[in-house]
Coordinates of C-alpha atoms in Angstrom, one line a residue:
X1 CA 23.7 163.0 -3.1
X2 CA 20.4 162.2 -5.6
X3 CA 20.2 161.8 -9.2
X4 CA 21.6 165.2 -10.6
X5 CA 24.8 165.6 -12.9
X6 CA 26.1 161.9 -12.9
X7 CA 28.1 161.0 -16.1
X8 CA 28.1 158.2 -17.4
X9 CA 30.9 156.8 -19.0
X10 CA 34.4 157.9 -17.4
X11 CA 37.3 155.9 -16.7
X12 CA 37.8 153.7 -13.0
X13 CA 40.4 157.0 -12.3
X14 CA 37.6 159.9 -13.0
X15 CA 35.1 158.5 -10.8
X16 CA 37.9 157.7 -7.9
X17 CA 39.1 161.3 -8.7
X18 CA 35.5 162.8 -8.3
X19 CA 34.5 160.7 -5.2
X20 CA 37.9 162.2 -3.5
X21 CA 37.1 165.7 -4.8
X22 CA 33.7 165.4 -3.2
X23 CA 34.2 163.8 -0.1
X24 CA 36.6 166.7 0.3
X25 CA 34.1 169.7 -0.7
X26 CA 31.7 167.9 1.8
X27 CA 33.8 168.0 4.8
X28 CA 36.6 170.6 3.9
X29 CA 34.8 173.2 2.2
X30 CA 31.4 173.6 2.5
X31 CA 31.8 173.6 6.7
X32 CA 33.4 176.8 6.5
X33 CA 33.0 178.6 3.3
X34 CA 30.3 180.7 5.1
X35 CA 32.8 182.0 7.8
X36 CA 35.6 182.6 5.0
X37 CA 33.7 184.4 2.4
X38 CA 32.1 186.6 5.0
X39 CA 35.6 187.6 6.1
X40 CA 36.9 187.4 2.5
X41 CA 39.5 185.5 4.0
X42 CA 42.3 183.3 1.6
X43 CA 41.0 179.4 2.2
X44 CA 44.8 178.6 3.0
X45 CA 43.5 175.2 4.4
X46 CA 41.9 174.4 2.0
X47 CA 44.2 175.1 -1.0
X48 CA 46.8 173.0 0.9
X49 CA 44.1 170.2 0.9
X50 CA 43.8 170.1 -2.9
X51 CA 47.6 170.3 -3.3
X52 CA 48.0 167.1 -1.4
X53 CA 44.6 165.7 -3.5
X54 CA 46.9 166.6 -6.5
X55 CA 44.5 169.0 -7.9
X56 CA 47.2 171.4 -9.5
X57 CA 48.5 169.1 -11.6
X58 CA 45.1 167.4 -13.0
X59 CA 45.8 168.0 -16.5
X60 CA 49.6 168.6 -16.2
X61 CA 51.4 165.2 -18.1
X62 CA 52.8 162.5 -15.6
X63 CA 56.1 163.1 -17.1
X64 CA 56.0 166.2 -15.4
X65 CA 54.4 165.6 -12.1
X66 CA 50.6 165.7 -13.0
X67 CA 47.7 162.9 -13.4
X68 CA 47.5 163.9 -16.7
X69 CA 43.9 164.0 -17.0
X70 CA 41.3 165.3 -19.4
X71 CA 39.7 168.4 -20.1
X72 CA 36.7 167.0 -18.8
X73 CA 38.2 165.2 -16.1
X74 CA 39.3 169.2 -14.6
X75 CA 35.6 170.3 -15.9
X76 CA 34.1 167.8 -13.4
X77 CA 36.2 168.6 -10.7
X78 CA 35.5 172.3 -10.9
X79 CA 31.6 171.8 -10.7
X80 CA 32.5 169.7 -7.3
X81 CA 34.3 172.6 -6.3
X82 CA 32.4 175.2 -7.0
X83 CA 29.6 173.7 -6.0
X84 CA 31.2 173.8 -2.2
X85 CA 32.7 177.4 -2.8
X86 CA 32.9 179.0 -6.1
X87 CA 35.8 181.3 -4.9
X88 CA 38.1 178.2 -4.5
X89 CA 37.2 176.9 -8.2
X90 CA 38.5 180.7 -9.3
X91 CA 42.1 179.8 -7.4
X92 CA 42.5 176.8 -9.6
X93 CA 41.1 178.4 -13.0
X94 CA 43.6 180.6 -14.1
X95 CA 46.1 178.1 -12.9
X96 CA 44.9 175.6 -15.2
X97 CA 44.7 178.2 -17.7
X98 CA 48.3 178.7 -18.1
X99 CA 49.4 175.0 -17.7
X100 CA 47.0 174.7 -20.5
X101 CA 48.8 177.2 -22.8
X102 CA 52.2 175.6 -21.5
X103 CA 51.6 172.4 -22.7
X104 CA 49.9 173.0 -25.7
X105 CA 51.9 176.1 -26.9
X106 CA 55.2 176.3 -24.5
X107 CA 58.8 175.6 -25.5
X108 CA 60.4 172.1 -24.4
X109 CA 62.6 174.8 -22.0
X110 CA 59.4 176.7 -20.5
X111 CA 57.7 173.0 -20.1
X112 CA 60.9 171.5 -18.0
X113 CA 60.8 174.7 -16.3
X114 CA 57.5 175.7 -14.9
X115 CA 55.1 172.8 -15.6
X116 CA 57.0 170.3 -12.4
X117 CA 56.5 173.2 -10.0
X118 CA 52.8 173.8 -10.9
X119 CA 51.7 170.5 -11.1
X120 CA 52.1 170.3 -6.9
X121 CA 51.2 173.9 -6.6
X122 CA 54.4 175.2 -5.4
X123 CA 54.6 177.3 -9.0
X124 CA 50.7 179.3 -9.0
X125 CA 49.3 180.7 -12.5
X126 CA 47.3 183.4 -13.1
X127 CA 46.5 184.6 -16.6
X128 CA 46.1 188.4 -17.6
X129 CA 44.4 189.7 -21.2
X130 CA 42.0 192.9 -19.6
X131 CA 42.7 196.7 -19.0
X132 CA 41.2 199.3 -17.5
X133 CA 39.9 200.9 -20.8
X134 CA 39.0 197.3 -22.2
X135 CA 36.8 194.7 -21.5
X136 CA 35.7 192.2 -24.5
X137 CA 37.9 194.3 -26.7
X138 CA 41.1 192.5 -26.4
X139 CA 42.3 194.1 -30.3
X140 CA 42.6 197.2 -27.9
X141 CA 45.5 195.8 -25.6
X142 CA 47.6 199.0 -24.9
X143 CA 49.9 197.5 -22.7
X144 CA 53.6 197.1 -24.4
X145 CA 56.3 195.3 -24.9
X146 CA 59.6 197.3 -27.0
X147 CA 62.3 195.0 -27.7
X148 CA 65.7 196.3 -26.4
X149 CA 69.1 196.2 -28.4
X150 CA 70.2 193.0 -26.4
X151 CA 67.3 191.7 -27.8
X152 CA 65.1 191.5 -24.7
X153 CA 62.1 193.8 -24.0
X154 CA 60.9 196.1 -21.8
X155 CA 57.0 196.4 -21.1
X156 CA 54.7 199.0 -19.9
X157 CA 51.1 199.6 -18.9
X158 CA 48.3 198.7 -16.3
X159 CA 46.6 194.9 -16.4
X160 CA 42.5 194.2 -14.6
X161 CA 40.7 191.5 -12.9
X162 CA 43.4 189.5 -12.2
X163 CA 42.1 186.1 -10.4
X164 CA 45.3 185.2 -8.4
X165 CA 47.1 188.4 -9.0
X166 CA 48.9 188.4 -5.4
X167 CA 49.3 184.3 -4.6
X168 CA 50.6 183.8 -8.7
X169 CA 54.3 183.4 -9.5
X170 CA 53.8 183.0 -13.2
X171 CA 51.1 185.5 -15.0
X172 CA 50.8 184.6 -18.5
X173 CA 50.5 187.8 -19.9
X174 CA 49.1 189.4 -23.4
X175 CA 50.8 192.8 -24.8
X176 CA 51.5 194.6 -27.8
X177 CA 54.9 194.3 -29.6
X178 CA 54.2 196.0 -33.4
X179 CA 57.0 193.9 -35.0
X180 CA 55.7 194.5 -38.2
X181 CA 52.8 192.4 -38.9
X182 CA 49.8 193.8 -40.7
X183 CA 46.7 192.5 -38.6
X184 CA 46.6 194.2 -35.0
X185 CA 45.9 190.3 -34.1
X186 CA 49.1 189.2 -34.8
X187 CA 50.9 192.3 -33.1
X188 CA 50.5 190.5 -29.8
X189 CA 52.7 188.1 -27.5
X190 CA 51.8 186.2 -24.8
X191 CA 54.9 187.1 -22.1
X192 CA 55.3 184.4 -18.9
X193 CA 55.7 187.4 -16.3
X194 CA 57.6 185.9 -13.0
X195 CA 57.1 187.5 -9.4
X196 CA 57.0 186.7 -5.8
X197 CA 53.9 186.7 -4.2
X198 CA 52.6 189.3 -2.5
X199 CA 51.5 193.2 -2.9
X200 CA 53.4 196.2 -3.7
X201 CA 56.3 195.6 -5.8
X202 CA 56.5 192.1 -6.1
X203 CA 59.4 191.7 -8.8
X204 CA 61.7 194.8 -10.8
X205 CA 58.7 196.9 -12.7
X206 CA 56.1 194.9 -11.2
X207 CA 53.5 195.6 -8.9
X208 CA 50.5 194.3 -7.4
X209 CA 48.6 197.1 -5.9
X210 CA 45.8 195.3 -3.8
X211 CA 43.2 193.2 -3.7
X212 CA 39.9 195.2 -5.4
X213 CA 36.8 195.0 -3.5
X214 CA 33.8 192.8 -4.8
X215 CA 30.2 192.2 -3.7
X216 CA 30.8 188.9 -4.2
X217 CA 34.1 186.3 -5.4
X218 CA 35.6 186.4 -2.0
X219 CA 38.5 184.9 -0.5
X220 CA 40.4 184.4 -4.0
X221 CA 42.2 187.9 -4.6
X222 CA 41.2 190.1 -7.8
X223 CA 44.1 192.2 -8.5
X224 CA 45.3 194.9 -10.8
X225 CA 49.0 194.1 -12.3
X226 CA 51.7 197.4 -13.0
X227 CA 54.5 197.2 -15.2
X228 CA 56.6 199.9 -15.7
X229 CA 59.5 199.4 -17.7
X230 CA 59.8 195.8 -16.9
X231 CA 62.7 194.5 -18.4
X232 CA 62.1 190.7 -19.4
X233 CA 64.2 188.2 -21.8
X234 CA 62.8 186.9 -25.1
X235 CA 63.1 183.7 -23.8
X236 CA 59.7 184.2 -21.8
X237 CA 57.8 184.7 -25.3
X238 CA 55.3 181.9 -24.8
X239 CA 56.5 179.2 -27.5
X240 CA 59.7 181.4 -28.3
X241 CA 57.6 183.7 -31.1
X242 CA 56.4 186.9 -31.0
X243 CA 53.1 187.4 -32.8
X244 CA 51.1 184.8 -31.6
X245 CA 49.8 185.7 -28.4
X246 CA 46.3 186.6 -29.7
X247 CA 45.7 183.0 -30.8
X248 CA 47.1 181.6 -27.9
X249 CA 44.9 183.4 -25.5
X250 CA 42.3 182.6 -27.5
X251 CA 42.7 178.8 -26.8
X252 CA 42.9 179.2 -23.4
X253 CA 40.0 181.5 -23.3
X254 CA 38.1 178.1 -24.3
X255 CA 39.3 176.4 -21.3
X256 CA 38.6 178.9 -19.3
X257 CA 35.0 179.1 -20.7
X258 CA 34.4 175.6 -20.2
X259 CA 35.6 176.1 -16.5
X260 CA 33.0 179.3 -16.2
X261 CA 30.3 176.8 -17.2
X262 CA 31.6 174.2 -15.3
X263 CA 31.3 176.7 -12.0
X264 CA 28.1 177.5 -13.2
X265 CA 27.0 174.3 -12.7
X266 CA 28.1 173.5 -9.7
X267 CA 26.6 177.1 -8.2
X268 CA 23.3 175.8 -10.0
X269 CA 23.7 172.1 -8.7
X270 CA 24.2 173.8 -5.1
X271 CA 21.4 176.4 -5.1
X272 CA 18.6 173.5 -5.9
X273 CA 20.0 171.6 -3.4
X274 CA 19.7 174.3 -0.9
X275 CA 16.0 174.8 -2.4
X276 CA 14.9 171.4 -2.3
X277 CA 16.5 171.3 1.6
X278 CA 14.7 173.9 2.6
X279 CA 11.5 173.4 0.6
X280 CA 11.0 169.9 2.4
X281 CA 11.7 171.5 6.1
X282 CA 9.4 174.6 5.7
X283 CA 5.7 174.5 6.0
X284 CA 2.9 176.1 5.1
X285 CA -1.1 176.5 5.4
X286 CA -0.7 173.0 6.6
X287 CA 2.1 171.2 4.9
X288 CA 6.0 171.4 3.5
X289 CA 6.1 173.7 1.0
X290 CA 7.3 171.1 -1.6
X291 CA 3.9 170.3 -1.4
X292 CA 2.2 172.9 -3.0
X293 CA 2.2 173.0 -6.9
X294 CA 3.7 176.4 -7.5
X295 CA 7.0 175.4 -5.4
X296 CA 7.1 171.8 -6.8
X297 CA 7.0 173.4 -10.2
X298 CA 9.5 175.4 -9.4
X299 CA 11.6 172.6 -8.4
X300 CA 11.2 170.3 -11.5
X301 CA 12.6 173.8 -13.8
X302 CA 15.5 174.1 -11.6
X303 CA 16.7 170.6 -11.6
X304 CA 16.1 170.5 -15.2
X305 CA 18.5 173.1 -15.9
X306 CA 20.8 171.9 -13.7
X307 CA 20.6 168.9 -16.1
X308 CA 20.8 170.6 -19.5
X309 CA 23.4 172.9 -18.3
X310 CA 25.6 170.2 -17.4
X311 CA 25.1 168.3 -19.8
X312 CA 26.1 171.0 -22.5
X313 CA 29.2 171.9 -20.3
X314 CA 30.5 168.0 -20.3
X315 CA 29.9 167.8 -24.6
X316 CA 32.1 171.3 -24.8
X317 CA 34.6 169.4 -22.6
X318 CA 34.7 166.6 -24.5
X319 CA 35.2 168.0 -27.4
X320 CA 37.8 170.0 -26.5
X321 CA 40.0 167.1 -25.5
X322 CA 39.4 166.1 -28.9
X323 CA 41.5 168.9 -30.3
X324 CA 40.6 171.9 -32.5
X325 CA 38.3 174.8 -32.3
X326 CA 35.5 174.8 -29.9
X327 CA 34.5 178.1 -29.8
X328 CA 30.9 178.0 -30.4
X329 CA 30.4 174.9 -28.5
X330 CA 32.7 176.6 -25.3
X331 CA 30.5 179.6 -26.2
X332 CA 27.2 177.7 -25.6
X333 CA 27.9 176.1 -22.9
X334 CA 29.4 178.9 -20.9
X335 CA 26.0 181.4 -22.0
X336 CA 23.5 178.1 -21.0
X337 CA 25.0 177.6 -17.9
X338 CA 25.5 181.1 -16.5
X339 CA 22.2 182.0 -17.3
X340 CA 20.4 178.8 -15.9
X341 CA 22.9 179.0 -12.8
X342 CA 21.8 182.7 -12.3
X343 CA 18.1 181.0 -12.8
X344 CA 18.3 178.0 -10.5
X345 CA 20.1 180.3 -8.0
X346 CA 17.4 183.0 -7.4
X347 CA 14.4 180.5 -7.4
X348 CA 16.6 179.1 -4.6
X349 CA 16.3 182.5 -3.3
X350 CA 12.6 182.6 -4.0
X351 CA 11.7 179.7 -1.9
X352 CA 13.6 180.5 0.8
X353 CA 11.3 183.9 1.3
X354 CA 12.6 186.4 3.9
X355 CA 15.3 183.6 5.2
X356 CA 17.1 183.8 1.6
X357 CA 17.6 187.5 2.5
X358 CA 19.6 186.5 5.7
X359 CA 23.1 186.3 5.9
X360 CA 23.2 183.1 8.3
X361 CA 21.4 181.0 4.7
X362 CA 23.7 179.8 2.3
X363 CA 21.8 181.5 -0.7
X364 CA 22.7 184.7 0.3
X365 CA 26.2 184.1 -0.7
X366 CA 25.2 182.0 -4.2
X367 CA 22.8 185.0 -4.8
X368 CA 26.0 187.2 -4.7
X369 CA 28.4 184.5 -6.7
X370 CA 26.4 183.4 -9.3
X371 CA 26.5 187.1 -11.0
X372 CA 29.7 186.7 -11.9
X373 CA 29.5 184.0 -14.1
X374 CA 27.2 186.2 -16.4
X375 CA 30.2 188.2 -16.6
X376 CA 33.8 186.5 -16.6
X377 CA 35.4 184.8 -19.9
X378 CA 32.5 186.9 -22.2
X379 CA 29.3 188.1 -21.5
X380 CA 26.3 186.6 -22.5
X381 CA 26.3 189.1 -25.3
X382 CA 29.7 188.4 -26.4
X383 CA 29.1 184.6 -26.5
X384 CA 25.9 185.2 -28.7
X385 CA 28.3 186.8 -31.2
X386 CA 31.1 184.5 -31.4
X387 CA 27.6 181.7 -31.8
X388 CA 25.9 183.7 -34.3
X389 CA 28.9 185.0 -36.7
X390 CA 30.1 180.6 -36.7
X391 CA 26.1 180.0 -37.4
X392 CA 26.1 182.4 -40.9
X393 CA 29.3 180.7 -41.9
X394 CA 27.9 177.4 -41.9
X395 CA 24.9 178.3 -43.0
X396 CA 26.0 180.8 -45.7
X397 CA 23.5 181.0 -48.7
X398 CA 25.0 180.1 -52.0
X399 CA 24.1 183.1 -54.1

């Protein structure tokens, strides 16, 4: 495997877990994610493979089915799966997502209820903040939820870019509400949406129209989400209260930005290896191509980023397990690594010449997946601001 992103320092049950994952990637996933992504075909097999490896429930407590693992134990795992197939790390992201806000912001009825089922997989989680007319915006959130007389509510509008948006039974959803609170921040709630899977009307007011068509992410549906007068009980409120959905997306937007990074890394960790494959097999005026300087140069940048990109991902997802805030830190980790990913990825390309360009080379399909990891859970941009405002905090001059 060589030297690149060992950690040092996990438990007897992370290394067994990531020795498992990998042996998996090696000979389940990256044998056919070539055939699967060029037909933008579901990886059914392989889904059911990391059911059974109990992947689902990583983080999910024992009590309720899961391994109960760390942050960083799910991080890991995600760069060993994405570095076989970054589609199949998408199916498990969202999930995670919303076991994530379960546990941490759930009622002890919405835990006993959803968290068994979604800890083997039979219960699937996707998590739903965008719009059409929004992207980083989320203060702009137009979609609705009016409480009824009985005390439920009804809700309204049109949801984007939801990963899992036709496999999902449970879509943690963020709408509007205007109970009376000043901020527009606290005039949201997080709503557990339930459906069957599937397209088309896939529960009363809901509908999944289709998959959207992307130049790259294949295999995992992206979905749009309809509701239209969806009528749905208070008791779905995420933690019982309405009000407090902006926060809690907001904590699972760090998760999921420490899973972007993560998948960064392991689309990074892949495209040297392709490079450094193919740089030791193709010659040149002579000799391998690893040979001359401007190639072996090229190969020391790539595996160093690989490094530094993991290594800033892991510190996010440590300290994340230690509770709190880790915005700027998620933030960091998520802009370093989608940037070097997108980096290591296209010198990949480079040293593969005209064969890079070819569909039959792996890099041709990293060149097309790595873009989106400048793009989901915040731009580059976006992450530079949430940095940048925490930086003149806590380095405010005293006047």
């Amino acid at each position: 495997m060589g030297r690149l992103c060992q950690t040092e320092g996990l438990t007897e049950d992370q290394t067994e877990i990531l020795k498992a994952v990998r042996q998996f990637v090696d000979e389940q996933i990256i044998p056919v994610a070539q055939e699967l992504e060029h037909a933008d075909e579901y990886p059914t097999d392989i889904i059911e493979g990391l059911k059974e490896l109990g992947v689902f429930g990583l983080t999910i407590p024992e009590e309720f089915g899961g391994l109960g693992e760390s942050i960083l134990t799910y991080a890991l795992v995600v760069e060993e799966i994405a570095r076989g197939w970054m589609s199949v790390s998408g199916v498990i992201n969202t999930h995670f997502i919303v076991a994530y806000l379960l546990m941490q912001h759930g009622t002890d009825e919405q835990k006993q209820k959803y968290l068994p089922r979604m800890a083997t997989g039979e219960a699937r989680g996707a998590f739903s903040m965008s719009e059409p007319g929004l992207g980083s915006d989320v203060s702009a959130v137009s979609t609705k939820a009016t409480k009824l007389e009985d005390g439920s509510y009804s809700i309204t509008g049109q949801k984007m870019w939801l990963t899992n948006g036709g496999t999902s039974t449970l879509v943690a959803t963020l709408v509007k509400t205007d109970e009376g609170a000043e901020s527009v921040y606290k005039n949201m709630t997080t709503f557990l949406v339930e459906k069957t899977p599937g397209f088309g009307e896939t529960a009363q007011g809901v509908t999944v129209p289709g998959k959207l068509d992307k130049m790259g992410y294949k295999g995992v549906e992206t979905t749009e989400l309809i509701l239209e007068d969806h009528k749905i009980s208070a008791d779905q409120i995420l933690g019982g209260e309405p009000g407090k959905g902006f926060f809690q997306m907001m904590d699972g937007v760090e998760v999921g930005r420490v899973n972007v990074a993560a998948r960064a890394c392991g689309l990074a960790w892949r495209g040297f290896e392709l490079g450094i494959a193919y740089a030791q097999q193709r010659k040149t005026f002579g000799k391998i191509i690893a040979e001359h300087q401007a190639v072996l140069f090229r190969l020391a940048d790539m595996a160093t980023k690989v490094e530094t990109a993991h290594t800033m991902m892991v510190r996010a997802a440590r300290l994340k397990d230690s509770g709190g805030r880790v915005d700027v830190e998620a933030g960091m980790a998520k802009m370093l690594g989608s940037e070097f990913a997108n980096e290591v990825v296209e010198d990949s390309f480079r040293i593969h010449g005209g064969y890079g360009y070819s569909k039959e080379y792996e890099i041709e399909r990293l060149m097309r997946e790595v873009k989106f990891m400048l793009i989901g859970e915040g731009t580059s941009d976006i992450q530079k601001m949430i940095i940048g405002r925490s930086l003149l905090k806590d380095y405010k001059l005293k006047a």
